[in-house]
XYZ file of C-alpha atoms in Angstrom:
359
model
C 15.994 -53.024 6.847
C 18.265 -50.125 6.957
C 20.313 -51.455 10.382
C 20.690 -54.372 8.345
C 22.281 -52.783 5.021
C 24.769 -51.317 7.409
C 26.370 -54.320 8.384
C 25.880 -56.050 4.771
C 29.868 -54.890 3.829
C 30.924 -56.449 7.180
C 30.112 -60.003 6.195
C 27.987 -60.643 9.018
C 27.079 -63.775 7.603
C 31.057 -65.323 7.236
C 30.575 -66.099 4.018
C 34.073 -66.374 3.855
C 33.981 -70.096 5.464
C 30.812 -71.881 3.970
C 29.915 -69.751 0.623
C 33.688 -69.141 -1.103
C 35.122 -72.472 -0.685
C 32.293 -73.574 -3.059
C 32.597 -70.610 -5.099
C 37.239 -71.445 -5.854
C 38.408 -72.041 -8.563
C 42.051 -72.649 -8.656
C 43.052 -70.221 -11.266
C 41.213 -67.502 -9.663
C 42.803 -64.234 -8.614
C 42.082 -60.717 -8.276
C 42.402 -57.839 -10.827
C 45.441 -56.735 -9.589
C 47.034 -56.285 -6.117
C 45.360 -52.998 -5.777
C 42.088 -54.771 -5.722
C 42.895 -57.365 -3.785
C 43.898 -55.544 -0.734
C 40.541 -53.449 -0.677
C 38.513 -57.104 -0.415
C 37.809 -57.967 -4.425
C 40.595 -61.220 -4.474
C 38.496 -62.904 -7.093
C 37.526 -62.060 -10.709
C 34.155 -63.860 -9.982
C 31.272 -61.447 -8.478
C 29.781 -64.049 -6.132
C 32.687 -64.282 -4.567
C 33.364 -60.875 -4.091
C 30.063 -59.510 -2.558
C 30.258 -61.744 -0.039
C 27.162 -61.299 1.773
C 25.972 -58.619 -0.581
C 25.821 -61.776 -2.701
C 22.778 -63.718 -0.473
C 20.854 -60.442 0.263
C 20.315 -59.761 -2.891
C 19.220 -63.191 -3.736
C 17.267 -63.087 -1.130
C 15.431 -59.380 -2.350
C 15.313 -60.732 -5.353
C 13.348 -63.811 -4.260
C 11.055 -61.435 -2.152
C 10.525 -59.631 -6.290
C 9.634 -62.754 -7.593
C 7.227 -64.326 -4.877
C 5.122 -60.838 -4.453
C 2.880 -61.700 -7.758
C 2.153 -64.877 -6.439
C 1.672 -63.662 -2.269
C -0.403 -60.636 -4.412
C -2.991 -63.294 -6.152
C -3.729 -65.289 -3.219
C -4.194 -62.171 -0.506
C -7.510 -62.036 -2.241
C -8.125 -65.701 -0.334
C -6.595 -65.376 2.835
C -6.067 -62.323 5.389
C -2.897 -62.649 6.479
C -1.392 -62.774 3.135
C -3.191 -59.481 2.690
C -1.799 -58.056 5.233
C 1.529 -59.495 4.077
C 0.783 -58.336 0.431
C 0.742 -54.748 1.486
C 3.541 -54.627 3.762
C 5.608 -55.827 0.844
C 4.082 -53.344 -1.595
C 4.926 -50.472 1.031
C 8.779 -51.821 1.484
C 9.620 -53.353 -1.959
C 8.256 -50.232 -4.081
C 10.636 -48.656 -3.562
C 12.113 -47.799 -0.005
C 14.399 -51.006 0.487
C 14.912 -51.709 -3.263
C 16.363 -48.420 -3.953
C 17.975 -48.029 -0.327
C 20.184 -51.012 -0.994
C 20.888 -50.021 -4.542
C 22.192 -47.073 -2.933
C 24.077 -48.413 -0.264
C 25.686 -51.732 -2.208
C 26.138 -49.606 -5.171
C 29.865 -49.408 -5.265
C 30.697 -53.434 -4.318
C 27.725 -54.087 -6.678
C 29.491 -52.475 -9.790
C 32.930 -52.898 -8.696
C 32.232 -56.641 -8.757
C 30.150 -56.888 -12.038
C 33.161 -54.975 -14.427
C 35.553 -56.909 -12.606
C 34.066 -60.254 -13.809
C 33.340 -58.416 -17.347
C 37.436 -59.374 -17.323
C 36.466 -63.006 -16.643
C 33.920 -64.296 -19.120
C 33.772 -67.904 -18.866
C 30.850 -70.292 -19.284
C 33.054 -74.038 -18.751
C 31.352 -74.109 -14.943
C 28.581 -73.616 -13.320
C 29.987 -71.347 -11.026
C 31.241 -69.068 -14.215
C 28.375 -69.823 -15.411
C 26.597 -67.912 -12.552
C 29.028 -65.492 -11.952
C 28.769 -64.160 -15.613
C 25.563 -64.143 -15.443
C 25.231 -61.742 -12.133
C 27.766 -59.905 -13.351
C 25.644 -58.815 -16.672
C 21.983 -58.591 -14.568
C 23.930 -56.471 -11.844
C 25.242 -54.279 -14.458
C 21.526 -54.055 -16.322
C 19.601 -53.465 -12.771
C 21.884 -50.789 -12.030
C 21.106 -49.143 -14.613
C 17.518 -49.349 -14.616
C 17.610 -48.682 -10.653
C 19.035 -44.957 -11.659
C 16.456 -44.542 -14.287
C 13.775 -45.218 -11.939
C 15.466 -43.032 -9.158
C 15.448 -40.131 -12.002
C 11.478 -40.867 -12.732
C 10.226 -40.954 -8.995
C 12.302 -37.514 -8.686
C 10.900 -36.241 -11.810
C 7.221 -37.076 -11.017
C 7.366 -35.573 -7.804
C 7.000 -38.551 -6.132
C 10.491 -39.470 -4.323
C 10.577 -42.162 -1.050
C 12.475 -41.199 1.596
C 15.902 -42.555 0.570
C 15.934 -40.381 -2.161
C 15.043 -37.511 -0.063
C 16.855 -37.707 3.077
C 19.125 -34.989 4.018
C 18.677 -32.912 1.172
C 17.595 -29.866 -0.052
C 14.665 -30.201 -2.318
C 13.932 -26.844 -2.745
C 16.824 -26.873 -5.379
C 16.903 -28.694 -8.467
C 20.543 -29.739 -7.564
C 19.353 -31.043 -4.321
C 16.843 -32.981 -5.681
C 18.784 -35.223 -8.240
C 21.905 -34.999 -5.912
C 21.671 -38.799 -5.449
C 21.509 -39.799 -8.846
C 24.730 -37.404 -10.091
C 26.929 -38.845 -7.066
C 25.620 -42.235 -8.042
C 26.737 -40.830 -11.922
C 29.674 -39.930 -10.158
C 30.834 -43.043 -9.034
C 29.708 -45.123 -12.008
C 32.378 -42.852 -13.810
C 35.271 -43.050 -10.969
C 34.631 -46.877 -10.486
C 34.642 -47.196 -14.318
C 37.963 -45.409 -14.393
C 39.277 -47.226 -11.474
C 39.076 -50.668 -12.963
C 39.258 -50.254 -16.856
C 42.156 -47.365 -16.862
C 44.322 -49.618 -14.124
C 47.264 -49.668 -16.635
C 46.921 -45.812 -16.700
C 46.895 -43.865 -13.806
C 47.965 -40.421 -15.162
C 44.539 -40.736 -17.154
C 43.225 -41.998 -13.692
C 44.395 -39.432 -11.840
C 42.562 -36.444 -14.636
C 39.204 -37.926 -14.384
C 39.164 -38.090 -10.880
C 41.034 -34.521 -10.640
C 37.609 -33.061 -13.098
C 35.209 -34.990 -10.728
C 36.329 -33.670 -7.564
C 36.081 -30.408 -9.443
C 32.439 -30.337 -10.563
C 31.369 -31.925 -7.666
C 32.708 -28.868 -5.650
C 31.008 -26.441 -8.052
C 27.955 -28.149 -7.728
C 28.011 -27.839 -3.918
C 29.096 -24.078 -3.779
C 26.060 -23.276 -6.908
C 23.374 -25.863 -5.730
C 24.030 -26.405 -1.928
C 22.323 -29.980 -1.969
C 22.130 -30.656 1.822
C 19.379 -29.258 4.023
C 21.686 -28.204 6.320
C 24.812 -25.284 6.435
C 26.741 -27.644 7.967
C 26.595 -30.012 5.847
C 27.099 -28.286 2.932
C 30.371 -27.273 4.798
C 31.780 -30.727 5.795
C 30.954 -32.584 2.254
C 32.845 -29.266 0.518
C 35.093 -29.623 2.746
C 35.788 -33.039 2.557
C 36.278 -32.373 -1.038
C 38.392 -29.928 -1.048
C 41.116 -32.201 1.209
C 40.434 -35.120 -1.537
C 41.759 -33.062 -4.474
C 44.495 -31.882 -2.461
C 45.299 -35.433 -1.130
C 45.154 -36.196 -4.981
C 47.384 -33.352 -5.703
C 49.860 -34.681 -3.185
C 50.008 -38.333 -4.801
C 50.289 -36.924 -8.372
C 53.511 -35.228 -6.868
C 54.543 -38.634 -5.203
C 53.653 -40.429 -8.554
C 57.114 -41.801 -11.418
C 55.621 -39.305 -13.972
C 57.374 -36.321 -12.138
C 60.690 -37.730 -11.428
C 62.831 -37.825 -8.593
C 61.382 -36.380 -5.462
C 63.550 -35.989 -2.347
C 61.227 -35.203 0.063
C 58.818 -37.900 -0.587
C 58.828 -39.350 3.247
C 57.686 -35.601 4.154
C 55.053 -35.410 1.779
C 53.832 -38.756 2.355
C 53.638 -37.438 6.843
C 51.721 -34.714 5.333
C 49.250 -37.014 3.624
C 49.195 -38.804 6.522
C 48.452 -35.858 8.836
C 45.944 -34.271 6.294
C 44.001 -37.781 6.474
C 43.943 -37.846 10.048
C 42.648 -34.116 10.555
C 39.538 -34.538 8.145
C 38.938 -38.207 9.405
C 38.997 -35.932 12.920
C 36.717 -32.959 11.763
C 34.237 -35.379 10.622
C 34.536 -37.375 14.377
C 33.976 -34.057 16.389
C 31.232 -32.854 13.656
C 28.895 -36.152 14.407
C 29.843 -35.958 18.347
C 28.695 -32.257 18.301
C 25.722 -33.406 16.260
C 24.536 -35.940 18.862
C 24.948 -33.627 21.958
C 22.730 -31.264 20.192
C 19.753 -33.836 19.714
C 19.851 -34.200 23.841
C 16.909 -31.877 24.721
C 18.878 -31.241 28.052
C 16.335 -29.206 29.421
C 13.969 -31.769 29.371
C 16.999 -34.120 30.880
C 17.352 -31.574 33.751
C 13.406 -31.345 34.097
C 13.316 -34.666 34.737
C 16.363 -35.214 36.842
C 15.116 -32.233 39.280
C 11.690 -34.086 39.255
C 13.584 -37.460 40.755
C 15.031 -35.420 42.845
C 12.000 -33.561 44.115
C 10.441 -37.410 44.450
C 13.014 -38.642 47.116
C 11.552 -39.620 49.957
C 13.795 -37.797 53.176
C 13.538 -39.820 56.364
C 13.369 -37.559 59.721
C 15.455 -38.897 62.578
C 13.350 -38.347 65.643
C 14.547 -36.189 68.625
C 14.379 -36.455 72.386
C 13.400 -34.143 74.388
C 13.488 -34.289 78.473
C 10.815 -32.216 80.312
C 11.219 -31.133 83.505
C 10.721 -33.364 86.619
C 7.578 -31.438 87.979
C 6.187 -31.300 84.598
C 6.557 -34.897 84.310
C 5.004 -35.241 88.263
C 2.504 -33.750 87.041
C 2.199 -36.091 83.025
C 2.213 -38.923 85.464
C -0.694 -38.279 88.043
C -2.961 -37.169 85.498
C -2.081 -39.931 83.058
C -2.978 -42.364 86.490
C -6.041 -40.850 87.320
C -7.243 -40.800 83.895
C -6.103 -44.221 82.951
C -8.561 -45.418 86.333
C -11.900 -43.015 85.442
C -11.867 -43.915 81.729
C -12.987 -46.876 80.086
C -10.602 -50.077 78.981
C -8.667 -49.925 75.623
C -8.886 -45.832 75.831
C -5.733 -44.398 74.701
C -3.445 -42.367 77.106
C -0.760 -40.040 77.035
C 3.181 -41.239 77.767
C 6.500 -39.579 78.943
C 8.954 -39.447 77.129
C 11.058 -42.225 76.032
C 14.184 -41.895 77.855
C 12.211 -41.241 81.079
C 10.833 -44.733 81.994
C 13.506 -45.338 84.750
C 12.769 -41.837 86.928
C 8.692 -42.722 85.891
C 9.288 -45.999 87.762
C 10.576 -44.129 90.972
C 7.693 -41.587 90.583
C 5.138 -44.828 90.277
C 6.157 -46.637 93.651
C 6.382 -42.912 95.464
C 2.987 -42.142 94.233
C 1.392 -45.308 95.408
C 3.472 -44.929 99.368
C 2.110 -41.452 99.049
C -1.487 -42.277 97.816
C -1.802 -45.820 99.796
């Protein structure tokens, strides 16, 4: 489930070609031309999600059929089985892991239509009506992430990664999701007003920093290092567009901020490469790798080229009228001695001379 939640934002399933053509309207358009180039080019949320659109129709079908899969398990064996393998996935490991990781599209999309009530379709009709349930299980989805946390009774998605020895740590999830319930908020409702923009944004980056230094929310040093990190070159990326920004007047050097931005982008988008690469040569266990490398090589199999040796020619005189004498007092299908190889020529001579000698 969670491979599959990582390719949801790619549109894996092209809903571009079969699902938006049915979806246009010709008076639709995006927000604004901000929105449009980061994907949202409709004020209808079906039509933005995408395929975030037919996987949650399709969890939401799997919420409505488990009462009825739940009532006949009692009957039938395999929908036992299947009963409990929903229980164990749907409460509430891949509910809340998608809420997590479609929360941004998911919210973006529903205030965007807020901007678009209509109910003259059926496809405004539907829209408005996702658009208000996305907005309602959103909220309910962070209540319930608060309770599990509060009981002592987390899943794993709210647990991964962090530090749960630390009160911070454990409700880290639900302030970042707080955290970008306010910034989206901000981001579409204040879009006429970005010096407001701009001061929310500025105080969030601000707590969230002093909640990383005081709390230290990740289980690991590291960790705690990149995401403050990352922070801190996010309010100073901010800093440098509030200086680029009409409100503070004629800048002459705004191509050489702007490479600066640039550059500044590129080094943490680097940092956080080499950080994951480092990561990942760590997890080899390359003394088991080189165990088991030295084994193969221990397993080869070396193949000995024979040598030939020549003997003497009295020693093989001597090979040869023992081998005859032998060969006539034993009985058939015994096994005798040989020369060498490379001798059979000078064993021939030695034959016919015995025999003139013998006979």
């Amino acid at each position: 489930m969670s491979i599959v939640l990582q390719f949801i934002q790619l549109d894996i399933l092209q809903t571009d070609k079969w699902l938006t053509p049915q979806f246009t309207i010709d008076s639709d358009q995006g927000l604004n031309e901000y929105f449009e180039e980061q994907g949202y080019q409709s004020m209808f949320t079906a039509i933005n999600l995408g395929s975030t659109f037919i996987f949650s129709f399709m969890l939401l079908t799997l919420f409505l059929v488990y009462p009825l899969i739940s009532m006949l398990g009692k009957r039938s064996t395999f929908l036992e089985k299947v009963e409990k393998y929903l229980r164990e996935k749907l409460f509430w490991e891949s509910s809340i892991r998608f809420v997590i990781q479609q929360f941004q599209p998911l919210l973006i999309s529903a205030l965007i239509n807020l901007y678009s009530l209509q109910f003259d379709t059926a496809v405004t009709k539907l829209s408005t009506l996702l658009a208000i349930s996305t907005l309602l299980i959103l909220g309910l989805s962070l209540y319930k992430m608060l309770n599990l946390i509060h009981t002592q009774s987390p899943c794993s998605p709210l647990t991964d990664g962090l530090n749960t020895n630390s009160l911070i740590g454990r409700y880290w999830l639900p302030i970042t999701l707080a955290k970008w319930s306010i910034l989206i908020t901000a981001l579409v409702t204040l879009r006429n007003y970005p010096a407001l923009q701009l001061m929310i944004i500025a105080i969030l980056l601000v707590v969230s920093q002093v909640l990383m230094i005081v709390g230290r929310p990740q289980d690991s040093r590291v960790e705690n290092m990149i995401s403050l990190f990352n922070e801190g070159m996010a309010s100073v990326y901010l800093y440098g567009q509030y200086t680029l920004s009409e409100s503070m007047g004629r800048n002459e050097v705004k191509e050489e901020i702007g490479a600066v931005l640039l550059g500044m982008v590129i080094f943490t988008i680097s940092v956080n490469v080499v950080k994951v690469l480092v990561q990942s040569m760590m997890m080899i266990n390359w003394r088991k790798l080189k165990s088991v490398c030295f084994k193969k090589s221990q397993d080869k199999v070396i193949k000995l080229k024979p040598t030939i040796t020549e003997q003497p020619l009295d020693q093989q005189s001597t090979v040869i009228n023992a081998t005859f004498e032998d060969a006539f007092s034993q009985p058939p299908l015994k096994a005798v001695s040989i020369a060498p190889a490379n001798s059979i020529d000078k064993l021939q001579r030695l034959y016919q001379n015995h025999r003139q000698m013998r006979y």
